[in-house]
Short mmCIF file of C-alpha atoms in Angstrom, two decimals:
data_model
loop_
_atom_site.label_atom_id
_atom_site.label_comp_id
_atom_site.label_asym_id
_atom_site.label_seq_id
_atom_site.Cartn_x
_atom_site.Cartn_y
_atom_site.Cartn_z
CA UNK A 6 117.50 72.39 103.24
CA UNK A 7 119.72 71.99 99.99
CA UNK A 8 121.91 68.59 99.47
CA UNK A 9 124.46 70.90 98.40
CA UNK A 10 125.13 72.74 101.95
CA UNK A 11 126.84 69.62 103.11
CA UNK A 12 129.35 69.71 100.14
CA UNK A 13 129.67 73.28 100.68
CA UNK A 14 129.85 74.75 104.20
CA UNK A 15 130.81 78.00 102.97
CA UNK A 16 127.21 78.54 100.73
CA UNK A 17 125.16 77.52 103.40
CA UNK A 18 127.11 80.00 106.11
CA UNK A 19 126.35 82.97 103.16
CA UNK A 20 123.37 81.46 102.49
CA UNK A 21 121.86 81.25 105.95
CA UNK A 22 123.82 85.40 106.48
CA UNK A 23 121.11 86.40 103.87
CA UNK A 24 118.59 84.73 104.97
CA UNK A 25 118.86 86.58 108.50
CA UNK A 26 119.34 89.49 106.39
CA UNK A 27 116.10 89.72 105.07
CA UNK A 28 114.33 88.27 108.75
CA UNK A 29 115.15 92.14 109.45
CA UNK A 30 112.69 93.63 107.08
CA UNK A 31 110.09 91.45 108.75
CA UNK A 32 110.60 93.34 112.36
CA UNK A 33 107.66 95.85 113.13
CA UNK A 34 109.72 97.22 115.65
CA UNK A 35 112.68 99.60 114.93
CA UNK A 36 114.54 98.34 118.26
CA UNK A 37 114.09 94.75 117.35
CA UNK A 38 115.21 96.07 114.44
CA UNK A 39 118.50 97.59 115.30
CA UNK A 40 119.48 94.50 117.13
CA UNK A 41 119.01 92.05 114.49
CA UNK A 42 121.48 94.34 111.96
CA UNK A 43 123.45 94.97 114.68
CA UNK A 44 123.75 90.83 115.22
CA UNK A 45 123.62 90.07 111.29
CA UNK A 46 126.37 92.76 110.61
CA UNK A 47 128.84 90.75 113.94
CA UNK A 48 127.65 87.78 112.37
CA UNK A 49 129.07 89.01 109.13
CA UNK A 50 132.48 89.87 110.27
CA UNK A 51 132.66 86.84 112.81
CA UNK A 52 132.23 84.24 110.11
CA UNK A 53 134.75 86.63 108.05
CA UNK A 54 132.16 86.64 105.13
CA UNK A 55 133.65 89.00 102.60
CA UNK A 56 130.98 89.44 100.09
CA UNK A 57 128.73 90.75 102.72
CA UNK A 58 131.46 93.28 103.99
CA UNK A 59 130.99 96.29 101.83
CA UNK A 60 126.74 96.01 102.56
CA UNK A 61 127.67 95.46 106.49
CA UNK A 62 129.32 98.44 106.40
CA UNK A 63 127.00 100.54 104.00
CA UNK A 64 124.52 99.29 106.48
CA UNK A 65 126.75 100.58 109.31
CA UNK A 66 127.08 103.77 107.76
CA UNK A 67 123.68 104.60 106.98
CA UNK A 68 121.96 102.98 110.26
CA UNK A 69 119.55 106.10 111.53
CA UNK A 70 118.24 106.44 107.79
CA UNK A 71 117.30 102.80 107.28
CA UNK A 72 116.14 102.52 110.68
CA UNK A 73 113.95 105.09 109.49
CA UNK A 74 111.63 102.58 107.16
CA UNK A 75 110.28 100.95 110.42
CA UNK A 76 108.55 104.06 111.84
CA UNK A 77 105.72 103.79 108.92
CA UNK A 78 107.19 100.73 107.28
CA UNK A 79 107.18 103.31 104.23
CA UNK A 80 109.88 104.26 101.33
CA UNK A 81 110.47 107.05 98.90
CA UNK A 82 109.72 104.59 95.81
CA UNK A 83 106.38 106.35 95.29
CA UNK A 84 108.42 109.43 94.79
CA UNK A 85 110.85 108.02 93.13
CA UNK A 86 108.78 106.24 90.46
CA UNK A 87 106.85 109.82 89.76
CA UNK A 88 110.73 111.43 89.20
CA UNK A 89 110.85 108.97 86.69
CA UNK A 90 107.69 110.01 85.32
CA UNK A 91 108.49 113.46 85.38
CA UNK A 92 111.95 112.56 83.29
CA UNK A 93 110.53 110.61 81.11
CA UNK A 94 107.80 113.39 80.00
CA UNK A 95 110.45 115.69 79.98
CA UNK A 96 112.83 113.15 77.20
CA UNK A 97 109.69 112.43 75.11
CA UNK A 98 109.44 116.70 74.37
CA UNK A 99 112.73 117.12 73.59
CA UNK A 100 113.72 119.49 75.70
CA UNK A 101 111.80 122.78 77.77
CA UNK A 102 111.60 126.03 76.46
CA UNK A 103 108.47 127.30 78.14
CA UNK A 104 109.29 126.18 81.95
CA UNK A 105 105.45 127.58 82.45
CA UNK A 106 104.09 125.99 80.01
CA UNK A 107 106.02 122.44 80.88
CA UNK A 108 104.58 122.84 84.46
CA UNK A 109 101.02 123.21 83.03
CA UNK A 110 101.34 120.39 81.13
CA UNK A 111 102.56 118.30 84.20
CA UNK A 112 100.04 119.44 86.48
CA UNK A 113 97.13 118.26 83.84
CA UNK A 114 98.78 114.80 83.06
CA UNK A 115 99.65 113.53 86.39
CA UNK A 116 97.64 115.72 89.23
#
C-alpha cells in the first residue's frame, strides 16, 4: 500500500477504518448495509480510534435515516441544490414585497 504504514501503524489502522467506511456506500442492500456500519462503527471503538468517534456515533444516532439512501440509492441533493436556487434568486432582488409576484417569477425561471 503506502511505505509509510509501516512507520506508522496508527495511519494505516485510520486509514484502512475509512476505507471500510466508504465499502458501505457500495452495498445495494440495506441489510448488508446495516451490518457493515454496525461492524465499521465496533471496529471504531475496538481499535479506540478517536477521530472517528463523534461520526460513529452521529452514525449511531441517525441509523434508520441513512439506512434510508439504500432503498432507491437516492438523496435530497436535488432538492437541496434547487433551495439554493430559490435563495439565491431571492438575494439577487433584494428582498420580496410582492410574495405573488416572487412566485410568478419562480415558476417561469425554473419550472
Amino acid at each position: 500500500m503506502c511505505p509509510y504504514f509501516d512507520i506508522f501503524n496508527r495511519l494505516k489502522d485510520t486509514y484502512l477504518n475509512t476505507d471500510l467506511y466508504r465499502s458501505v456506500y457500495e452495498c445495494t442492500d440495506k441489510l448488508m448495509a446495516k451490518e457493515r456500519f454496525d461492524k465499521w462503527i465496533e471496529d471504531t471503538f475496538e481499535q479506540k480510534l478517536e477521530t472517528f468517534y463523534t461520526t460513529a456515533n452521529t452514525v449511531r444516532a441517525n441509523f434508520d435515516n441513512i439506512l434510508n439512501f439504500f432503498n432507491n440509492r437516492s438523496t435530497n441533493a436535488n432538492a437541496e441544490s434547487f433551495n439554493a436556487k430559490i435563495k439565491l434568486f431571492r438575494a439577487n432582488l433584494r428582498g420580496v414585497t410582492d410574495t405573488t409576484f416572487f412566485l410568478f417569477r419562480l415558476h417561469k425561471l425554473f419550472a
